[in-house]
Amino acid sequence: DGGITQSPKYLFRKEGQNVTLSCEQNLNHDAMYWYRQDPGQGLRLIYYSQIVNDFQKGDIAEGYSVSREKKESFPLTVTSAQKNPTAFYLCASRRGPGWEQYFGPGTRLTVT
Amino acid sequence: EDKVVQSPLSLVVHEGDTVTLNCSYEVTNFRSLLWYKQEKKAPTFLFMLTSSGIEKKSGRLSSILDKKELFSILNITATQTGDSAVYLCAVKTTDSWGKLQFGAGTQVVVTP
């Protein structure tokens, strides 16, 4: 089955700890994206990548980092510099220009 | 600054009612407008609209775009409890990265 997987589904961390969220796709999509969703708000773009070994900051990249070493994988690290990391994180991928983005099931991160 | 505004923020209807959701936008270099349905986790794609005045239809859902007045509507007829979800509107600009600017969403609750 083709699709996007994110793990874990729920993640709990203490303040001051870095945490890495996984995103894997087997759709052979070139472009991948990370969004953050807070209650009552739309999705906000954190980082995006169009090809392997290249990525760009989105609208709210501060306190986050990514890597794109493989086409299938686009992990997101939430660092201790992110002031308000508790949120729902969604990964997406896109086949190419003119195509819609497909979303993974998301990871809900809680930092206390 | 690019802006996407959805209204209403939430509504409650009875099964069988018709629902109309609104999405207005102010973006530079508009390319297309997308609608997604989000039930619990991953937003699922509904429609992509690029041209004005051409209605897209899928079962009981339909959508149309007005590029002169800068808005789109999503209609759901004969609503069912399974239509309960957050409906997200997003606008894509002409940059090659495919970035989406999302609205805050409309929460629809369909009661039996």
XYZ file of C-alpha atoms in Angstrom:
224
model
C 0.000 0.000 0.000
C 1.331 3.410 -0.949
C 1.143 6.195 1.557
C 2.739 8.411 4.150
C 3.520 7.140 7.615
C 4.335 9.208 10.654
C 5.564 7.901 13.937
C 4.908 7.911 16.734
C 1.227 8.837 16.896
C 1.622 10.431 20.329
C 4.817 11.748 21.871
C 5.469 13.166 25.311
C 8.639 15.018 26.216
C 10.012 17.140 28.995
C 10.941 20.738 28.324
C 14.531 21.161 27.226
C 14.722 17.894 25.295
C 15.075 17.651 21.542
C 12.700 15.247 19.836
C 12.602 13.859 16.286
C 9.380 13.090 14.431
C 9.505 10.552 11.652
C 7.904 10.895 8.203
C 8.262 8.239 5.513
C 6.549 7.955 2.123
C 6.599 5.230 -0.506
C 4.741 7.238 -3.135
C 7.939 8.198 -4.967
C 7.053 11.856 -4.416
C 9.810 14.409 -4.777
C 8.423 17.170 -2.575
C 7.772 16.815 1.142
C 6.435 19.251 3.722
C 6.066 19.674 7.478
C 3.134 21.569 8.990
C 2.102 22.426 12.488
C -1.559 22.663 13.557
C -2.739 24.339 16.758
C -6.338 24.220 18.060
C -8.634 26.493 16.083
C -5.917 27.354 13.603
C -5.066 26.273 10.127
C -1.894 24.484 9.160
C 1.317 26.494 9.198
C 4.336 25.493 7.139
C 7.539 24.682 9.032
C 9.916 23.315 6.370
C 9.685 21.902 2.876
C 11.925 19.986 0.530
C 11.658 19.550 -3.202
C 14.593 17.199 -3.725
C 17.018 15.122 -1.736
C 19.632 17.111 0.176
C 17.757 20.370 -0.288
C 15.158 22.018 1.932
C 13.752 25.468 2.631
C 12.376 27.234 5.684
C 8.670 27.788 5.817
C 6.778 30.427 7.760
C 7.603 29.171 11.270
C 10.977 27.404 11.046
C 12.509 28.820 14.231
C 13.283 26.070 16.745
C 12.967 23.288 14.164
C 15.418 21.453 11.925
C 15.056 18.882 9.135
C 17.138 16.651 6.906
C 16.432 15.018 3.555
C 19.074 12.355 3.012
C 16.697 9.989 1.239
C 13.774 10.655 -1.062
C 11.457 8.604 1.145
C 12.285 10.233 4.456
C 11.932 13.753 5.874
C 12.408 13.740 9.673
C 11.643 16.834 11.739
C 13.550 17.673 14.917
C 11.845 19.894 17.450
C 14.645 21.511 19.423
C 14.620 22.966 22.894
C 14.746 26.405 21.246
C 11.130 26.033 20.084
C 9.215 28.063 22.638
C 5.823 26.409 22.322
C 6.316 22.948 20.825
C 3.074 21.293 21.965
C 1.028 20.845 18.779
C -0.191 18.423 16.133
C 2.464 17.889 13.436
C 1.532 16.843 9.918
C 3.832 15.666 7.152
C 2.788 15.853 3.507
C 4.184 14.965 0.109
C 3.385 15.943 -3.448
C 3.813 14.136 -6.737
C 4.859 17.242 -8.655
C 3.791 20.695 -9.828
C 0.055 20.906 -10.326
C -0.711 18.029 -7.963
C -2.290 18.171 -4.538
C -0.445 17.401 -1.307
C -1.135 14.107 0.479
C -0.967 14.101 4.258
C 0.229 11.579 6.793
C -1.786 10.718 9.940
C 0.126 13.183 12.117
C 2.016 13.118 15.407
C 0.624 14.798 18.486
C 3.511 16.173 20.549
C 3.056 17.229 24.152
C 5.892 18.940 25.976
C 5.596 19.546 29.713
C 0.902 39.412 3.466
C -1.034 36.470 2.007
C -4.305 35.760 3.760
C -6.942 33.019 3.603
C -10.127 33.508 5.635
C -12.815 30.886 6.129
C -16.319 31.430 7.401
C -18.144 30.493 9.426
C -15.657 29.146 11.972
C -18.139 26.490 13.025
C -21.707 25.414 12.473
C -24.137 22.750 13.577
C -26.746 21.356 11.202
C -29.242 18.507 11.124
C -28.891 15.519 8.874
C -30.353 16.303 5.470
C -29.565 20.014 5.597
C -27.427 21.786 3.003
C -24.216 23.463 4.119
C -22.306 26.254 2.377
C -18.761 27.045 3.459
C -16.878 30.134 2.383
C -13.224 30.797 1.696
C -11.894 34.211 0.706
C -8.284 34.949 -0.110
C -5.809 37.706 -0.717
C -2.595 36.333 -2.160
C -0.070 37.449 -4.703
C 0.460 35.167 -7.683
C -2.564 32.924 -7.159
C -2.379 29.531 -8.828
C -5.103 27.328 -7.353
C -7.376 26.792 -4.368
C -7.736 23.465 -2.600
C -10.316 22.055 -0.214
C -9.503 19.353 2.336
C -11.624 17.441 4.865
C -10.057 16.707 8.250
C -11.884 14.289 10.533
C -9.457 13.287 13.240
C -6.016 13.210 11.767
C -4.831 13.537 8.187
C -6.598 16.050 5.951
C -7.964 14.292 2.895
C -8.085 16.033 -0.457
C -11.455 17.067 -1.874
C -11.023 19.514 -4.734
C -8.495 21.646 -6.556
C -9.878 24.704 -8.353
C -7.906 26.688 -10.855
C -10.435 28.307 -13.161
C -13.292 30.640 -12.314
C -16.885 29.542 -12.700
C -16.275 25.847 -13.296
C -18.009 23.740 -10.673
C -16.267 20.645 -9.413
C -18.507 17.936 -8.065
C -18.030 14.721 -6.139
C -21.183 13.047 -4.906
C -22.955 15.418 -2.531
C -20.026 17.829 -2.428
C -19.400 20.598 -4.924
C -17.176 23.643 -5.109
C -16.693 26.682 -7.279
C -14.125 29.454 -7.537
C -14.580 33.162 -8.289
C -11.194 34.659 -9.174
C -12.634 38.127 -9.693
C -14.144 38.364 -6.207
C -11.387 36.163 -4.712
C -13.460 33.506 -3.011
C -14.600 29.931 -3.205
C -17.544 28.061 -1.746
C -17.906 24.435 -0.786
C -21.432 23.015 -0.746
C -22.536 19.834 0.943
C -26.091 18.721 0.174
C -28.187 16.167 2.078
C -25.658 16.168 4.917
C -24.916 12.983 6.842
C -23.265 12.489 10.243
C -20.170 11.278 8.384
C -19.766 14.783 6.979
C -18.870 16.041 10.454
C -15.306 17.314 10.163
C -13.143 20.392 9.850
C -13.059 21.646 6.270
C -9.829 23.375 5.314
C -9.277 25.767 2.452
C -5.763 26.365 1.124
C -4.344 28.542 -1.619
C -1.341 27.697 -3.745
C 0.740 30.389 -5.393
C 2.787 30.152 -8.537
C 6.098 29.450 -6.808
C 7.509 26.088 -7.817
C 7.655 24.691 -4.303
C 3.922 24.160 -4.063
C 3.550 25.890 -0.719
C -0.004 26.074 0.604
C -1.455 28.927 2.673
C -4.239 27.520 4.844
C -7.287 29.119 6.376
C -8.264 28.333 9.975
C -10.907 25.851 8.888
C -14.666 25.496 9.400
C -15.835 22.937 11.951
C -19.039 21.265 10.734
C -21.124 19.155 13.099
C -24.024 17.182 11.619
C -26.511 15.953 14.222
C -28.852 13.001 13.640
